Amino acid sequence: MTDDATGSAPSAAPVAAPGRRGIWPFRRRTRTRAEETPPAGPDAESSAGVGISRGLSILLILAASVVVAFGMGAIAGILAPTLLALVLTICAQPVRVWLERHGTPSGVATGAVALTVFALLAGFIGLLIVAMAQFIGMLPQYKPQLQQFGDQLAQWAETIGLGPQQVQQIKAGFDPSQFVGFFSGLLGSALSLTAFLVVVLTMLILMPADAAYTPTLLKQLEPARPNLVFALSSFGHGVRRYMVVTTVLGLVQGVINGLALWVLGVPAALLWAILSFLCSFIPNVGYFLALIPPLVFGFLTGGWPTVIAIIVIYGVVNAIVQSVIQPKVVGNAVALSQTLTFFAVLFWAVVLGPIGAILAIPITLLVRAVLVDADPRSRLWRPYIGDLRHTRELMKEDAALRKAQRQEAKGRPTGSR
């Protein structure tokens, strides 16, 4: 029935159109109308109402959500890498399917994809560690400038009425020993990093192996739960499209920002380029997280002209990539409102830590698939959480109607009714 771990709708092996021959994953398959249309009726075994009032139902849902959130936070150490492995498996699953279609044994294809993804992840973490080590090595030479900048910021804070305690905290925040302690702690936690990578690698081996059974399992489930199968299929397609597009555009964004910082002479340009790439996965908040460190060190090395140049470059690149290109390429695959997206980043960062902030969109899409998309009675809430396709059409119709009414009113003679 399906070709991937997330239950994409039934399809035969896609055939390349004449003149556009290519191989997956370099050629995107267009989803058919049947794949994008949810089932009309409820599932056969949907439970009927049990006579609980709406207010009590809301309270029970909120209480259960709090319990679940605290439980997820308690096991964040294993849940975060597991969710990361799940997202990576979803993104890499089509490659494994393509290898199997071209004669590669299932076990070899699964292992090859898992090891490749793990090698890329380990290489990226290694590059990040090298960049942080270089940054720690060059920090001592900027100690006087950092302290002077902290003193200036503290004086400005006094002028706007902050108390002595807040001023001292600001000054302490620019103590180079604070930076060294923070990054040294990250580098020194090799045991936890190793455990994280072990969990990810193990899951990357087990999940693709289990995914081989997913098409048959979903085929068994579809007669009784067609809406759930549709929701999981849509979730897989949306997450895969969002993550692949965001990764490619994040790489472009990181390279451009890193080169610009290197040309401007900002220290640790490689580290800030990696930070820019990571923060591209964090909507709304990521831009500011990636911008602040280069601004500080740009001010120390080049003053206000460098600061203004960094703001302009980061602003233009972010506006083009995340506000123009990404929405057009991703389309309606995410369909989350800006408010919900911002809240999701904060919520999952609190529950799961930094990985939660990076995976906020995929995790939220999974929650929406299970709680909203899988239930026909709950789909009416999709416009309120960001699916505004029909809403935009209604707004265009209303705008056209108002325009026609204004034109009609202008064409009437003065005093006519």
Coordinates of C-alpha atoms in Angstrom, one line a residue:
M1 CA 0.0 0.0 0.0
T2 CA 2.8 2.5 0.9
D3 CA 6.4 3.1 0.1
D4 CA 7.6 4.7 3.2
A5 CA 7.6 4.6 7.0
T6 CA 4.9 7.2 7.4
G7 CA 2.2 5.7 5.2
S8 CA 2.3 7.6 2.0
A9 CA -0.8 6.8 0.0
P10 CA -0.7 3.8 -2.4
S11 CA 1.4 4.3 -5.5
A12 CA 3.3 2.2 -7.9
A13 CA 6.9 3.0 -8.7
P14 CA 6.8 6.5 -10.3
V15 CA 7.6 6.7 -13.9
A16 CA 9.6 9.7 -15.2
A17 CA 7.8 11.9 -17.7
P18 CA 9.4 12.2 -21.2
G19 CA 12.1 14.8 -21.1
R20 CA 12.2 14.9 -17.3
R21 CA 13.9 11.6 -16.5
G22 CA 15.5 11.4 -13.1
I23 CA 16.0 9.2 -10.1
W24 CA 14.7 9.6 -6.5
P25 CA 15.5 11.6 -4.4
F26 CA 16.5 14.1 -7.2
R27 CA 13.0 14.1 -8.8
R28 CA 10.0 15.0 -6.7
R29 CA 6.8 13.0 -7.2
T30 CA 3.6 15.0 -7.4
R31 CA 0.9 13.8 -5.1
T32 CA -2.4 12.9 -6.7
R33 CA -5.7 14.5 -5.8
A34 CA -6.8 11.2 -4.2
E35 CA -3.8 11.3 -1.9
E36 CA -4.6 14.9 -0.7
T37 CA -8.3 14.2 -0.1
P38 CA -9.2 12.9 3.4
P39 CA -11.9 10.3 3.9
A40 CA -15.4 11.7 4.1
G41 CA -17.0 9.8 7.0
P42 CA -15.8 8.8 10.5
D43 CA -14.0 5.6 11.3
A44 CA -16.1 2.5 11.7
E45 CA -15.4 2.2 15.4
S46 CA -15.4 5.9 16.4
S47 CA -16.7 6.2 19.9
A48 CA -19.9 8.0 20.6
G49 CA -20.3 10.7 23.2
V50 CA -20.4 9.6 26.8
G51 CA -22.4 12.5 28.2
I52 CA -19.5 14.5 29.6
S53 CA -19.9 18.3 29.5
R54 CA -17.7 20.3 27.2
G55 CA -16.1 22.3 30.2
L56 CA -15.3 19.1 32.0
S57 CA -13.9 17.6 28.8
I58 CA -11.6 20.6 28.3
L59 CA -10.4 20.4 31.9
L60 CA -9.6 16.7 31.6
I61 CA -7.8 17.3 28.3
L62 CA -5.7 20.1 29.9
A63 CA -4.9 17.9 32.9
A64 CA -3.9 15.0 30.8
S65 CA -1.7 17.3 28.6
V66 CA 0.1 18.6 31.7
V67 CA 0.8 15.0 32.9
V68 CA 2.0 14.0 29.5
A69 CA 4.3 17.1 29.2
F70 CA 5.9 16.4 32.6
G71 CA 6.3 12.8 31.7
M72 CA 8.0 13.6 28.4
G73 CA 10.3 16.1 30.2
A74 CA 11.3 13.4 32.7
I75 CA 12.5 11.1 29.9
A76 CA 13.8 13.9 27.6
G77 CA 17.2 12.2 27.6
I78 CA 16.0 9.3 25.6
L79 CA 12.9 10.8 24.0
A80 CA 14.7 13.7 22.3
P81 CA 17.2 11.5 20.4
T82 CA 14.4 9.0 19.6
L83 CA 12.3 11.7 18.0
L84 CA 15.4 13.0 16.1
A85 CA 16.0 9.5 14.8
L86 CA 12.3 9.2 13.8
V87 CA 12.5 12.5 11.8
L88 CA 15.7 11.4 10.1
T89 CA 14.2 8.0 9.3
I90 CA 11.2 9.7 7.7
C91 CA 13.4 11.9 5.6
A92 CA 15.7 9.0 4.5
Q93 CA 13.1 6.4 4.0
P94 CA 12.4 7.1 0.3
V95 CA 16.1 6.6 -0.4
R96 CA 16.0 3.2 1.2
V97 CA 12.9 2.3 -0.8
W98 CA 14.6 3.5 -4.0
L99 CA 17.7 1.3 -3.3
E100 CA 15.4 -1.7 -2.7
R101 CA 13.6 -1.1 -6.0
H102 CA 16.9 -1.2 -7.8
G103 CA 17.9 -4.6 -6.5
T104 CA 19.7 -3.7 -3.3
P105 CA 18.9 -6.3 -0.5
S106 CA 16.6 -4.9 2.2
G107 CA 19.1 -5.3 5.0
V108 CA 21.9 -3.7 3.0
A109 CA 19.8 -0.8 2.0
T110 CA 18.6 -0.2 5.5
G111 CA 22.1 -0.3 6.9
A112 CA 23.6 1.9 4.2
V113 CA 21.0 4.6 4.7
A114 CA 21.3 4.4 8.5
L115 CA 25.1 4.6 8.5
T116 CA 25.1 7.4 6.0
V117 CA 22.7 9.5 8.0
F118 CA 24.6 8.7 11.2
A119 CA 27.9 9.6 9.5
L120 CA 26.6 13.0 8.4
L121 CA 25.2 13.7 11.9
A122 CA 28.5 12.7 13.6
G123 CA 30.5 14.7 11.1
F124 CA 28.4 17.8 11.7
I125 CA 28.8 17.4 15.5
G126 CA 32.5 16.9 15.0
L127 CA 32.7 20.1 13.0
L128 CA 30.7 22.0 15.7
I129 CA 33.1 20.8 18.4
V130 CA 36.1 21.9 16.4
A131 CA 34.5 25.3 15.8
M132 CA 33.8 25.7 19.5
A133 CA 37.3 24.7 20.5
Q134 CA 38.7 27.4 18.2
F135 CA 36.3 29.9 19.7
I136 CA 37.5 29.0 23.2
G137 CA 41.1 29.3 22.1
M138 CA 40.7 32.9 20.8
L139 CA 38.5 34.2 23.7
P140 CA 41.3 35.3 26.0
Q141 CA 42.5 37.9 23.5
Y142 CA 39.1 39.6 23.5
K143 CA 38.8 39.7 27.3
P144 CA 39.5 43.5 27.6
Q145 CA 37.0 44.4 24.8
L146 CA 34.3 42.1 26.3
Q147 CA 34.7 43.6 29.7
Q148 CA 34.6 47.2 28.3
F149 CA 31.5 46.3 26.2
G150 CA 29.8 44.9 29.3
D151 CA 30.6 48.0 31.3
Q152 CA 29.2 50.2 28.6
L153 CA 26.0 48.1 28.5
A154 CA 25.7 48.2 32.3
Q155 CA 26.0 52.0 32.3
W156 CA 23.3 52.2 29.7
A157 CA 21.1 49.9 31.8
E158 CA 21.6 52.2 34.8
T159 CA 20.3 55.2 32.8
I160 CA 17.1 53.4 31.9
G161 CA 16.4 52.6 35.6
L162 CA 17.5 49.0 36.1
G163 CA 18.6 48.1 39.7
P164 CA 22.1 47.3 40.8
Q165 CA 21.5 43.6 40.9
Q166 CA 20.4 43.5 37.2
V167 CA 23.3 45.7 36.2
Q168 CA 25.8 43.3 37.9
Q169 CA 24.2 40.4 36.1
I170 CA 24.7 42.2 32.8
K171 CA 28.3 42.8 33.5
A172 CA 28.9 39.2 34.6
G173 CA 27.3 38.0 31.4
F174 CA 30.2 39.5 29.4
D175 CA 32.9 38.0 31.6
P176 CA 35.0 35.8 29.2
S177 CA 35.3 33.1 31.9
Q178 CA 31.5 32.7 31.6
F179 CA 31.9 31.9 27.9
V180 CA 34.8 29.6 28.5
G181 CA 32.9 27.7 31.2
F182 CA 29.8 27.3 29.1
F183 CA 31.5 26.0 25.9
S184 CA 34.0 23.9 28.0
G185 CA 31.0 22.3 29.6
L186 CA 29.6 21.4 26.2
L187 CA 32.9 20.0 25.1
G188 CA 33.5 18.2 28.4
S189 CA 30.1 16.4 28.3
A190 CA 31.5 13.7 26.0
L191 CA 29.8 10.9 27.9
S192 CA 26.3 12.4 27.4
L193 CA 27.1 13.2 23.8
T194 CA 28.2 9.6 23.2
A195 CA 25.1 8.3 24.8
F196 CA 23.0 10.6 22.6
L197 CA 24.7 9.4 19.4
V198 CA 24.4 5.7 20.5
V199 CA 20.6 6.1 21.0
V200 CA 20.3 7.9 17.6
L201 CA 22.5 5.3 15.8
T202 CA 20.6 2.4 17.3
M203 CA 17.2 3.9 16.4
L204 CA 18.5 4.7 12.9
I205 CA 19.2 1.0 12.5
L206 CA 16.0 -0.3 14.1
M207 CA 13.5 2.2 12.7
P208 CA 14.2 1.7 9.0
A209 CA 14.2 -2.1 9.6
D210 CA 10.7 -1.9 11.2
A211 CA 9.6 0.5 8.5
A212 CA 9.7 -2.3 6.0
Y213 CA 6.5 -3.6 7.5
T214 CA 4.8 -0.3 7.6
P215 CA 3.1 -0.5 4.2
T216 CA 1.5 -3.8 5.1
L217 CA 0.5 -2.7 8.6
L218 CA -1.2 0.4 7.3
K219 CA -2.9 -1.6 4.6
Q220 CA -4.3 -3.8 7.4
L221 CA -5.3 -0.7 9.4
E222 CA -7.0 1.2 6.6
P223 CA -10.4 -0.6 6.5
A224 CA -11.0 0.2 10.2
R225 CA -9.1 3.4 10.5
P226 CA -8.9 5.2 7.1
N227 CA -8.7 8.6 8.7
L228 CA -5.7 7.6 10.9
V229 CA -3.9 6.2 7.9
F230 CA -4.6 9.4 5.9
A231 CA -3.3 11.5 8.8
L232 CA -0.1 9.5 9.1
S233 CA 0.4 9.7 5.4
S234 CA 0.0 13.5 5.4
F235 CA 2.3 13.8 8.4
G236 CA 5.1 11.8 6.7
H237 CA 4.7 13.8 3.5
G238 CA 4.7 17.2 5.4
V239 CA 7.6 16.4 7.7
R240 CA 9.7 15.1 4.8
R241 CA 9.1 18.1 2.7
Y242 CA 9.6 20.6 5.5
M243 CA 12.8 19.0 6.8
V244 CA 14.5 18.5 3.4
V245 CA 13.6 22.1 2.3
T246 CA 14.7 23.6 5.6
T247 CA 18.0 21.7 5.6
V248 CA 18.9 22.7 2.1
L249 CA 17.9 26.4 2.7
G250 CA 19.6 26.3 6.1
L251 CA 22.8 25.2 4.5
V252 CA 22.6 28.0 2.0
Q253 CA 21.8 30.5 4.7
G254 CA 24.7 29.3 6.9
V255 CA 27.2 29.4 4.1
I256 CA 26.2 32.9 3.0
N257 CA 26.2 34.3 6.5
G258 CA 29.5 32.6 7.3
L259 CA 31.2 34.0 4.2
A260 CA 29.9 37.4 5.0
L261 CA 31.2 37.3 8.6
W262 CA 34.6 36.0 7.3
V263 CA 34.8 38.9 4.9
L264 CA 33.9 41.4 7.6
G265 CA 36.6 39.9 9.9
V266 CA 34.2 38.7 12.6
P267 CA 36.0 36.1 14.9
A268 CA 34.7 32.5 14.9
A269 CA 32.8 32.9 11.6
L270 CA 32.6 29.1 11.2
L271 CA 30.9 28.7 14.6
W272 CA 28.4 31.4 13.8
A273 CA 27.7 29.9 10.4
I274 CA 26.9 26.5 12.1
L275 CA 24.7 28.4 14.6
S276 CA 22.9 30.1 11.7
F277 CA 22.2 26.7 10.1
L278 CA 20.9 25.1 13.4
C279 CA 18.8 28.2 14.1
S280 CA 17.2 28.0 10.7
F281 CA 15.1 25.0 12.1
I282 CA 13.8 27.3 14.9
P283 CA 11.0 29.5 13.4
N284 CA 10.7 33.1 14.7
V285 CA 13.2 32.7 17.5
G286 CA 16.1 31.2 15.6
Y287 CA 16.9 34.4 13.6
F288 CA 17.6 36.4 16.8
L289 CA 19.6 33.6 18.5
A290 CA 21.8 33.3 15.4
L291 CA 22.2 37.1 15.1
I292 CA 23.2 38.2 18.6
P293 CA 26.7 36.5 19.0
P294 CA 28.1 37.8 15.6
L295 CA 26.8 41.3 16.5
V296 CA 28.7 41.3 19.8
F297 CA 32.0 40.2 18.3
G298 CA 31.4 42.3 15.2
F299 CA 31.1 45.3 17.4
L300 CA 34.4 44.4 19.2
T301 CA 36.3 44.1 15.9
G302 CA 34.7 46.7 13.6
G303 CA 32.4 48.9 15.6
W304 CA 29.0 50.1 14.5
P305 CA 29.7 49.8 10.7
T306 CA 30.3 46.1 11.1
V307 CA 27.2 45.7 13.3
I308 CA 25.0 47.5 10.7
A309 CA 26.5 45.4 7.9
I310 CA 25.7 42.1 9.9
I311 CA 22.2 43.2 10.6
V312 CA 21.6 44.1 6.9
I313 CA 23.1 40.8 5.6
Y314 CA 21.4 38.6 8.1
G315 CA 18.1 40.4 7.6
V316 CA 18.2 40.2 3.8
V317 CA 19.2 36.5 3.7
N318 CA 16.6 35.6 6.4
A319 CA 13.9 37.5 4.6
I320 CA 14.6 36.0 1.2
V321 CA 15.1 32.4 2.5
Q322 CA 12.5 32.1 5.2
S323 CA 9.9 34.6 4.1
V324 CA 9.9 34.2 0.3
I325 CA 11.5 30.9 -0.8
Q326 CA 10.7 28.5 2.0
P327 CA 6.9 29.2 2.1
K328 CA 6.6 28.8 -1.7
V329 CA 8.5 25.5 -1.7
V330 CA 7.0 24.0 1.5
G331 CA 3.5 25.2 0.5
N332 CA 0.7 23.9 2.8
A333 CA 2.8 21.0 4.1
V334 CA 3.1 22.7 7.5
A335 CA 0.0 24.8 7.8
L336 CA 0.6 26.1 11.3
S337 CA -0.2 29.6 12.4
Q338 CA 2.6 32.0 13.4
T339 CA 1.3 32.1 17.0
L340 CA 1.1 28.4 17.3
T341 CA 4.5 28.0 15.8
F342 CA 6.1 30.4 18.2
F343 CA 4.4 28.7 21.2
A344 CA 5.4 25.3 19.9
V345 CA 9.1 26.3 19.8
L346 CA 8.9 27.6 23.4
F347 CA 6.9 24.6 24.7
W348 CA 9.1 21.9 23.1
A349 CA 12.3 23.7 24.1
V350 CA 11.1 23.6 27.8
V351 CA 10.0 19.9 27.6
L352 CA 12.8 18.4 25.5
G353 CA 15.6 21.0 25.5
P354 CA 17.5 22.3 22.5
I355 CA 16.5 19.3 20.3
G356 CA 12.8 20.1 21.1
A357 CA 13.3 23.6 19.7
I358 CA 14.8 22.3 16.6
L359 CA 12.2 19.6 16.1
A360 CA 9.3 21.8 17.3
I361 CA 7.5 21.8 13.9
P362 CA 7.8 18.0 13.2
I363 CA 6.6 17.1 16.7
T364 CA 3.7 19.6 16.5
L365 CA 2.7 18.1 13.1
L366 CA 2.7 14.7 14.7
V367 CA 0.4 15.9 17.5
R368 CA -1.9 17.5 15.0
A369 CA -2.0 14.3 12.9
V370 CA -3.0 12.2 15.8
L371 CA -5.4 14.6 17.6
V372 CA -6.9 16.6 14.6
D373 CA -6.3 15.1 11.2
A374 CA -7.2 11.5 12.3
D375 CA -10.7 12.6 13.5
P376 CA -13.1 14.0 10.9
R377 CA -15.0 15.8 13.8
S378 CA -11.8 17.6 14.8
R379 CA -10.8 18.7 11.3
L380 CA -13.0 21.8 11.6
W381 CA -10.3 23.2 13.9
R382 CA -7.6 23.1 11.2
P383 CA -8.3 26.7 10.0
Y384 CA -7.8 27.9 13.6
I385 CA -4.4 26.3 13.9
G386 CA -3.1 27.5 10.5
D387 CA -4.7 25.8 7.5
L388 CA -6.0 28.9 5.8
R389 CA -6.5 27.8 2.2
H390 CA -10.3 28.0 2.3
T391 CA -10.2 31.0 4.6
R392 CA -8.1 33.0 2.1
E393 CA -10.6 32.1 -0.7
L394 CA -13.4 33.4 1.5
M395 CA -11.5 36.6 2.2
K396 CA -10.8 37.2 -1.5
E397 CA -14.5 36.7 -2.2
D398 CA -15.5 39.1 0.6
A399 CA -12.9 41.7 -0.7
A400 CA -14.3 41.3 -4.3
L401 CA -17.8 41.8 -3.0
R402 CA -17.0 44.9 -1.0
K403 CA -15.1 46.3 -4.0
A404 CA -18.1 45.7 -6.3
Q405 CA -20.4 47.4 -3.7
R406 CA -18.1 50.4 -3.5
Q407 CA -18.0 50.7 -7.3
E408 CA -21.8 50.3 -7.5
A409 CA -22.2 53.0 -4.9
K410 CA -20.0 55.4 -6.8
G411 CA -22.0 54.9 -9.9
R412 CA -25.3 55.9 -8.4
P413 CA -26.6 59.5 -8.9
T414 CA -26.3 61.9 -5.9
G415 CA -29.2 61.5 -3.6
S416 CA -30.5 58.3 -5.1
R417 CA -31.5 55.4 -3.0

